[in-house]
Amino acid sequence: MQAPQPSGEPFEISLRPQRLSVGADEVVIELELLLGNRQREAAENVRVHLTMLSANPDQDRHAAAFHAATLLGDGAVPPFDLPSGAGGRIPVRLALPREALHIVQLAGRPMFVPMVLVDLRWRAGISIRRFGADFLAGTPGQGDKLGPIWLDRPVAGPLAASRYLSRSAVAA
């Protein structure tokens, strides 16, 4: 289940969550990142960085800080070139310490909603460009809505992701 993406974006990005496990010390999500170059030119030396956080009242500020940061290292995979119109799949495993979860009680049951932040940096001629997209992950809900991850029972069944747009992006 993916929400439509704005058509003027340089990349098509989507997530396919495969597994999510909640342990005593951490939450681990395994997913497949699908990436497509919508630009007329190749994206050279693409660097893919991802992180996971727990949805919370300050999530927009945290996401903005992640996307604005100087990201060190090569990211999820070694840098690669992506020709115009080409795409690929990248397997990703992200972990979040359990104490970093923003847990909400709903009808007396503990739950949280994972957020995956994706940041791309690439070379275009002599400049470095950047683009990011954020996603909520959970269980398939009704329509475009996702269900939460319940902490009082094992995560079972399929997982889904939907594009998340910050409140400032929606207002613009």
Coordinates of N, CA and C in Angstrom, one line a residue:
M1 N 0.9 -1.2 0.0 CA 0.0 0.0 0.0 C 0.9 1.2 0.0
Q2 N 0.9 2.0 -1.1 CA 1.7 3.2 -1.2 C 0.8 4.4 -1.6
A3 N 1.0 5.5 -0.9 CA 0.3 6.7 -1.3 C 1.0 7.2 -2.5
P4 N 0.2 7.9 -3.4 CA 0.8 8.5 -4.6 C 1.9 9.5 -4.2
Q5 N 3.0 9.6 -5.0 CA 4.1 10.5 -4.8 C 3.9 11.7 -5.8
P6 N 4.3 12.9 -5.3 CA 4.3 14.0 -6.2 C 5.1 13.7 -7.5
S7 N 4.6 14.1 -8.7 CA 5.2 13.7 -9.9 C 6.5 14.5 -10.2
G8 N 6.7 15.6 -9.6 CA 7.9 16.4 -9.9 C 9.1 16.0 -9.1
E9 N 9.1 14.9 -8.4 CA 10.2 14.4 -7.6 C 11.2 13.7 -8.5
P10 N 12.5 13.9 -8.2 CA 13.6 13.3 -9.0 C 13.7 11.8 -9.0
F11 N 13.2 11.2 -7.9 CA 13.2 9.8 -7.7 C 11.9 9.3 -7.2
E12 N 11.6 8.1 -7.7 CA 10.4 7.4 -7.1 C 11.0 6.5 -6.0
I13 N 10.4 6.6 -4.8 CA 10.9 5.9 -3.7 C 9.7 5.2 -3.0
S14 N 9.9 3.9 -2.8 CA 8.9 3.2 -2.0 C 9.5 2.2 -1.1
L15 N 8.8 1.8 -0.1 CA 9.3 0.8 0.9 C 8.4 -0.4 0.9
R16 N 9.0 -1.6 1.0 CA 8.3 -2.8 1.2 C 8.8 -3.5 2.5
P17 N 8.1 -3.2 3.6 CA 8.5 -3.8 4.9 C 8.3 -5.4 4.8
Q18 N 9.4 -6.1 5.2 CA 9.3 -7.6 5.1 C 9.0 -8.2 6.5
R19 N 9.8 -7.7 7.5 CA 9.7 -8.2 8.9 C 9.9 -7.1 9.9
L20 N 9.3 -7.3 11.0 CA 9.5 -6.4 12.1 C 9.5 -7.2 13.4
S21 N 10.6 -7.1 14.2 CA 10.6 -7.8 15.4 C 10.9 -6.8 16.6
V22 N 10.2 -7.1 17.7 CA 10.3 -6.3 18.9 C 11.0 -7.1 19.9
G23 N 12.2 -6.8 20.3 CA 13.0 -7.5 21.3 C 13.0 -6.8 22.6
A24 N 13.6 -7.3 23.5 CA 13.8 -6.7 24.9 C 14.6 -5.4 24.8
D25 N 15.6 -5.4 23.9 CA 16.5 -4.2 23.8 C 16.3 -3.3 22.6
E26 N 15.7 -3.9 21.5 CA 15.6 -3.1 20.3 C 14.4 -3.6 19.4
V27 N 14.1 -2.7 18.5 CA 13.1 -3.0 17.4 C 13.9 -3.1 16.1
V28 N 13.7 -4.1 15.3 CA 14.4 -4.3 14.1 C 13.4 -4.4 12.9
I29 N 13.6 -3.6 11.9 CA 12.7 -3.8 10.7 C 13.6 -4.1 9.5
E30 N 13.2 -5.1 8.8 CA 13.8 -5.5 7.5 C 12.9 -5.1 6.4
L31 N 13.4 -4.4 5.4 CA 12.6 -3.9 4.3 C 13.4 -3.9 3.0
E32 N 12.6 -3.7 2.0 CA 13.2 -3.5 0.7 C 12.9 -2.1 0.2
L33 N 14.0 -1.3 -0.1 CA 13.8 0.0 -0.6 C 13.8 -0.1 -2.1
L34 N 12.8 0.4 -2.8 CA 12.7 0.5 -4.2 C 12.9 1.9 -4.7
L35 N 13.8 2.0 -5.6 CA 14.3 3.4 -6.0 C 14.3 3.4 -7.5
G36 N 13.7 4.5 -8.1 CA 13.7 4.7 -9.5 C 14.1 6.1 -9.9
N37 N 15.0 6.3 -10.9 CA 15.4 7.6 -11.3 C 14.4 8.2 -12.3
R38 N 13.7 9.3 -12.0 CA 12.8 9.9 -12.8 C 13.4 11.0 -13.7
Q39 N 14.6 11.3 -13.5 CA 15.3 12.5 -14.1 C 15.7 12.1 -15.5
R40 N 15.9 13.2 -16.3 CA 16.4 12.9 -17.7 C 17.8 12.5 -17.8
E41 N 18.6 12.8 -16.7 CA 20.0 12.5 -16.7 C 20.3 11.4 -15.7
A42 N 21.4 10.8 -15.8 CA 21.8 9.8 -14.8 C 22.1 10.5 -13.5
A43 N 21.9 9.7 -12.4 CA 22.3 10.2 -11.1 C 23.6 9.4 -10.8
E44 N 24.6 10.2 -10.6 CA 25.9 9.6 -10.4 C 26.3 9.6 -8.9
N45 N 27.0 8.5 -8.5 CA 27.5 8.4 -7.1 C 26.4 8.6 -6.1
V46 N 25.3 7.9 -6.3 CA 24.1 7.9 -5.4 C 24.5 7.3 -4.0
R47 N 24.2 8.1 -3.0 CA 24.5 7.6 -1.6 C 23.1 7.5 -0.9
V48 N 22.8 6.4 -0.4 CA 21.5 6.2 0.2 C 21.7 6.0 1.8
H49 N 21.0 6.9 2.5 CA 21.1 6.8 4.0 C 19.6 6.7 4.5
L50 N 19.5 5.8 5.5 CA 18.2 5.5 6.1 C 18.3 5.5 7.6
T51 N 17.3 5.9 8.3 CA 17.2 5.7 9.7 C 15.8 5.4 10.1
M52 N 15.6 4.9 11.3 CA 14.3 4.6 11.8 C 14.1 5.4 13.1
L53 N 12.9 5.9 13.3 CA 12.5 6.5 14.5 C 11.1 6.1 14.8
S54 N 10.6 6.4 16.0 CA 9.3 6.1 16.4 C 8.5 7.3 16.2
A55 N 7.3 7.3 15.5 CA 6.5 8.5 15.3 C 6.2 9.1 16.7
N56 N 6.3 10.4 16.7 CA 6.2 11.2 18.0 C 5.8 12.6 17.7
P57 N 5.5 13.4 18.7 CA 5.1 14.8 18.4 C 6.2 15.6 17.8
D58 N 7.4 15.3 17.9 CA 8.5 16.0 17.4 C 9.1 15.4 16.1
Q59 N 8.4 14.5 15.5 CA 8.9 13.8 14.3 C 9.3 14.6 13.1
D60 N 8.5 15.7 12.9 CA 8.8 16.6 11.8 C 10.2 17.3 12.0
R61 N 10.4 17.7 13.2 CA 11.7 18.3 13.5 C 12.8 17.3 13.4
H62 N 12.7 16.1 13.9 CA 13.7 15.1 13.8 C 14.0 14.7 12.3
A63 N 12.9 14.6 11.5 CA 13.1 14.3 10.1 C 13.8 15.4 9.4
A64 N 13.5 16.7 9.6 CA 14.1 17.8 9.0 C 15.6 17.8 9.4
A65 N 15.9 17.5 10.6 CA 17.3 17.5 11.1 C 18.1 16.4 10.4
F66 N 17.5 15.2 10.2 CA 18.1 14.1 9.5 C 18.4 14.5 8.1
H67 N 17.5 15.1 7.4 CA 17.7 15.4 6.0 C 18.6 16.6 5.8
A68 N 18.8 17.5 6.8 CA 19.7 18.6 6.7 C 21.1 18.3 7.1
A69 N 21.3 17.2 7.8 CA 22.6 16.8 8.3 C 23.6 16.5 7.3
T70 N 24.9 16.7 7.6 CA 26.0 16.2 6.8 C 26.1 14.7 7.1
L71 N 25.7 13.9 6.2 CA 25.7 12.4 6.5 C 27.0 11.9 6.1
L72 N 27.7 11.2 7.0 CA 29.0 10.6 6.8 C 28.9 9.2 6.4
G73 N 29.9 8.7 5.8 CA 29.9 7.3 5.4 C 29.2 7.0 4.1
D74 N 29.2 5.8 3.7 CA 28.6 5.4 2.4 C 27.1 5.1 2.4
G75 N 26.6 4.9 3.6 CA 25.2 4.7 3.7 C 24.8 3.2 3.6
A76 N 23.6 2.9 3.2 CA 23.0 1.6 3.2 C 23.8 0.6 2.3
V77 N 24.3 1.1 1.2 CA 25.0 0.3 0.2 C 26.1 1.2 -0.3
P78 N 27.1 0.6 -1.0 CA 28.2 1.5 -1.6 C 27.6 2.4 -2.6
P79 N 28.2 3.6 -2.8 CA 27.7 4.5 -3.8 C 27.5 3.8 -5.2
F80 N 26.5 4.2 -6.0 CA 26.3 3.6 -7.3 C 25.7 4.7 -8.2
D81 N 25.8 4.4 -9.5 CA 25.2 5.3 -10.6 C 23.9 4.7 -11.0
L82 N 22.9 5.6 -11.2 CA 21.6 5.1 -11.6 C 21.2 5.9 -12.9
P83 N 21.2 5.2 -14.1 CA 20.8 5.8 -15.3 C 19.4 6.4 -15.3
S84 N 19.1 7.3 -16.2 CA 17.8 7.9 -16.3 C 16.8 6.7 -16.6
G85 N 15.7 6.7 -15.9 CA 14.6 5.7 -16.1 C 14.9 4.4 -15.4
A86 N 16.1 4.2 -14.9 CA 16.5 2.9 -14.2 C 16.0 2.9 -12.8
G87 N 16.0 1.7 -12.2 CA 15.6 1.5 -10.8 C 16.3 0.3 -10.3
G88 N 16.0 0.1 -9.0 CA 16.6 -1.1 -8.3 C 15.9 -1.3 -7.0
R89 N 16.4 -2.4 -6.3 CA 15.9 -2.7 -5.0 C 17.1 -2.9 -4.1
I90 N 16.9 -2.3 -2.9 CA 18.0 -2.4 -1.9 C 17.5 -3.0 -0.6
P91 N 18.0 -4.2 -0.2 CA 17.6 -4.7 1.1 C 18.2 -3.9 2.2
V92 N 17.4 -3.6 3.3 CA 17.8 -2.8 4.4 C 17.4 -3.4 5.7
R93 N 18.2 -3.3 6.7 CA 17.9 -3.7 8.0 C 18.2 -2.5 9.0
L94 N 17.2 -2.1 9.7 CA 17.3 -0.9 10.6 C 17.0 -1.4 12.0
A95 N 17.7 -0.8 13.0 CA 17.4 -1.1 14.4 C 17.2 0.2 15.1
L96 N 16.3 0.1 16.2 CA 16.0 1.3 17.0 C 16.0 0.7 18.5
P97 N 16.8 1.4 19.4 CA 16.8 0.9 20.7 C 15.3 1.0 21.3
R98 N 15.0 0.1 22.1 CA 13.6 0.0 22.7 C 13.3 1.3 23.5
E99 N 14.3 1.8 24.2 CA 14.1 3.0 25.0 C 13.8 4.2 24.1
A100 N 14.1 4.2 22.8 CA 13.8 5.3 21.9 C 12.4 5.3 21.4
L101 N 11.6 4.3 21.7 CA 10.2 4.2 21.2 C 9.3 5.2 21.9
H102 N 8.5 5.9 21.1 CA 7.4 6.7 21.7 C 6.2 5.8 21.8
I103 N 5.9 5.3 23.0 CA 4.8 4.4 23.2 C 3.6 5.1 23.5
V104 N 2.5 4.8 22.9 CA 1.2 5.3 23.1 C 0.3 4.2 23.6
Q105 N -0.5 4.5 24.6 CA -1.5 3.6 25.2 C -2.8 3.8 24.4
L106 N -3.3 2.8 23.8 CA -4.6 2.9 23.1 C -5.5 1.8 23.6
A107 N -6.6 2.2 24.2 CA -7.5 1.3 24.9 C -6.8 0.4 25.9
G108 N -5.8 1.0 26.6 CA -5.0 0.2 27.6 C -4.0 -0.7 27.0
R109 N -3.7 -0.6 25.7 CA -2.7 -1.4 25.1 C -1.6 -0.6 24.5
P110 N -0.3 -1.0 24.7 CA 0.8 -0.2 24.2 C 1.1 -0.5 22.8
M111 N 1.3 0.7 22.0 CA 1.6 0.6 20.6 C 2.6 1.7 20.2
F112 N 3.2 1.5 19.0 CA 4.0 2.6 18.4 C 3.9 2.5 16.9
V113 N 4.4 3.5 16.2 CA 4.4 3.5 14.8 C 5.8 3.8 14.3
P114 N 6.4 2.9 13.6 CA 7.8 3.1 13.1 C 7.7 4.1 11.9
M115 N 8.8 5.0 11.9 CA 9.0 5.9 10.7 C 10.3 5.5 10.1
V116 N 10.4 5.5 8.8 CA 11.7 5.3 8.1 C 11.9 6.5 7.3
L117 N 13.1 7.1 7.5 CA 13.5 8.3 6.8 C 14.6 7.9 5.8
V118 N 14.4 8.3 4.5 CA 15.3 8.0 3.4 C 15.9 9.3 2.9
D119 N 17.2 9.3 2.8 CA 17.9 10.5 2.3 C 18.8 10.1 1.1
L120 N 18.7 10.7 0.0 CA 19.6 10.4 -1.2 C 20.4 11.6 -1.5
R121 N 21.7 11.4 -1.8 CA 22.6 12.4 -2.2 C 23.3 11.9 -3.5
W122 N 23.4 12.7 -4.5 CA 24.0 12.2 -5.8 C 24.7 13.4 -6.5
R123 N 25.6 13.0 -7.4 CA 26.3 14.0 -8.2 C 25.5 14.3 -9.5
A124 N 25.3 15.5 -9.8 CA 24.7 15.9 -11.1 C 25.6 17.0 -11.7
G125 N 26.4 16.6 -12.6 CA 27.4 17.5 -13.1 C 28.4 17.9 -12.1
I126 N 28.6 19.2 -11.8 CA 29.5 19.5 -10.7 C 28.9 19.8 -9.4
S127 N 27.6 19.6 -9.3 CA 26.9 19.9 -8.0 C 26.4 18.6 -7.3
I128 N 26.2 18.7 -6.0 CA 25.7 17.6 -5.3 C 24.2 17.9 -5.0
R129 N 23.4 17.0 -5.3 CA 21.9 17.2 -5.1 C 21.5 16.3 -4.0
R130 N 20.3 16.6 -3.5 CA 19.7 15.8 -2.4 C 18.2 15.7 -2.5
F131 N 17.7 14.6 -2.0 CA 16.3 14.4 -2.0 C 16.0 13.4 -0.9
G132 N 14.9 13.6 -0.2 CA 14.5 12.7 0.9 C 13.0 12.4 0.8
A133 N 12.7 11.3 1.4 CA 11.3 10.9 1.6 C 11.1 10.1 2.9
D134 N 10.0 10.3 3.5 CA 9.7 9.7 4.8 C 8.5 8.8 4.7
F135 N 8.5 7.7 5.5 CA 7.5 6.7 5.5 C 7.0 6.3 6.9
L136 N 5.8 6.0 7.0 CA 5.3 5.3 8.2 C 5.1 3.8 7.9
A137 N 5.4 3.0 8.8 CA 5.3 1.5 8.6 C 4.3 1.0 9.7
G138 N 3.6 -0.1 9.3 CA 2.7 -0.7 10.2 C 2.0 -1.9 9.6
T139 N 0.9 -2.2 10.1 CA 0.1 -3.3 9.6 C -0.9 -2.8 8.6
P140 N -1.3 -3.5 7.6 CA -2.4 -3.0 6.7 C -3.6 -2.6 7.5
G141 N -4.2 -1.5 7.2 CA -5.4 -1.1 7.9 C -6.5 -1.0 7.0
Q142 N -7.4 0.0 7.2 CA -8.5 0.1 6.3 C -8.2 1.3 5.3
G143 N -8.3 1.0 4.0 CA -8.0 2.0 3.0 C -6.6 2.3 3.0
D144 N -6.2 3.6 3.1 CA -4.9 4.1 3.1 C -4.3 4.1 4.5
K145 N -5.1 3.9 5.5 CA -4.6 3.9 6.9 C -3.8 2.7 7.3
L146 N -2.8 2.9 8.1 CA -2.0 1.8 8.6 C -2.4 1.5 10.0
G147 N -2.3 0.3 10.4 CA -2.5 -0.1 11.8 C -1.1 0.0 12.5
P148 N -1.2 0.2 13.8 CA 0.0 0.3 14.6 C 0.7 -1.0 14.9
I149 N 1.9 -0.9 15.5 CA 2.6 -2.1 15.9 C 2.3 -2.2 17.4
W150 N 1.6 -3.3 17.8 CA 1.2 -3.5 19.2 C 2.4 -4.1 19.9
L151 N 2.7 -3.7 21.1 CA 3.8 -4.2 21.9 C 3.5 -5.3 22.8
D152 N 2.2 -5.6 23.0 CA 1.7 -6.6 23.9 C 1.5 -8.0 23.2
R153 N 1.9 -8.1 22.0 CA 1.8 -9.4 21.2 C 2.8 -9.4 20.1
P154 N 3.2 -10.6 19.6 CA 4.2 -10.7 18.5 C 3.6 -10.0 17.3
V155 N 4.5 -9.5 16.5 CA 4.1 -8.9 15.2 C 3.8 -10.0 14.2
A156 N 2.6 -10.1 13.7 CA 2.2 -11.2 12.8 C 1.5 -10.6 11.6
G157 N 1.6 -11.4 10.5 CA 0.9 -11.0 9.3 C 1.7 -10.0 8.5
P158 N 1.2 -9.5 7.4 CA 1.9 -8.7 6.5 C 2.1 -7.3 7.1
L159 N 3.1 -6.6 6.6 CA 3.4 -5.2 6.9 C 3.2 -4.3 5.7
A160 N 3.0 -3.0 5.9 CA 2.8 -2.1 4.9 C 3.5 -0.8 5.2
A161 N 3.7 0.1 4.2 CA 4.3 1.4 4.4 C 3.5 2.4 3.6
S162 N 3.5 3.6 4.1 CA 2.9 4.7 3.3 C 3.7 6.0 3.5
R163 N 3.7 6.8 2.4 CA 4.5 8.0 2.4 C 4.0 8.9 3.5
Y164 N 4.9 9.6 4.1 CA 4.5 10.6 5.2 C 5.0 11.9 4.7
L165 N 4.1 12.9 4.7 CA 4.5 14.3 4.4 C 4.4 15.1 5.7
S166 N 5.4 15.8 6.0 CA 5.4 16.6 7.3 C 4.3 17.7 7.2
R167 N 3.9 18.2 8.4 CA 2.8 19.2 8.4 C 3.2 20.4 7.6
S168 N 4.4 20.8 7.6 CA 4.8 22.0 6.8 C 4.8 21.7 5.3
A169 N 5.0 20.5 4.9 CA 4.9 20.1 3.5 C 3.5 20.1 3.0
V170 N 2.6 19.6 3.9 CA 1.2 19.5 3.6 C 0.6 20.9 3.5
A171 N 1.1 21.8 4.3 CA 0.5 23.2 4.4 C 1.0 24.0 3.2
A172 N 2.2 23.6 2.6 CA 2.7 24.4 1.5 C 2.0 24.3 0.2

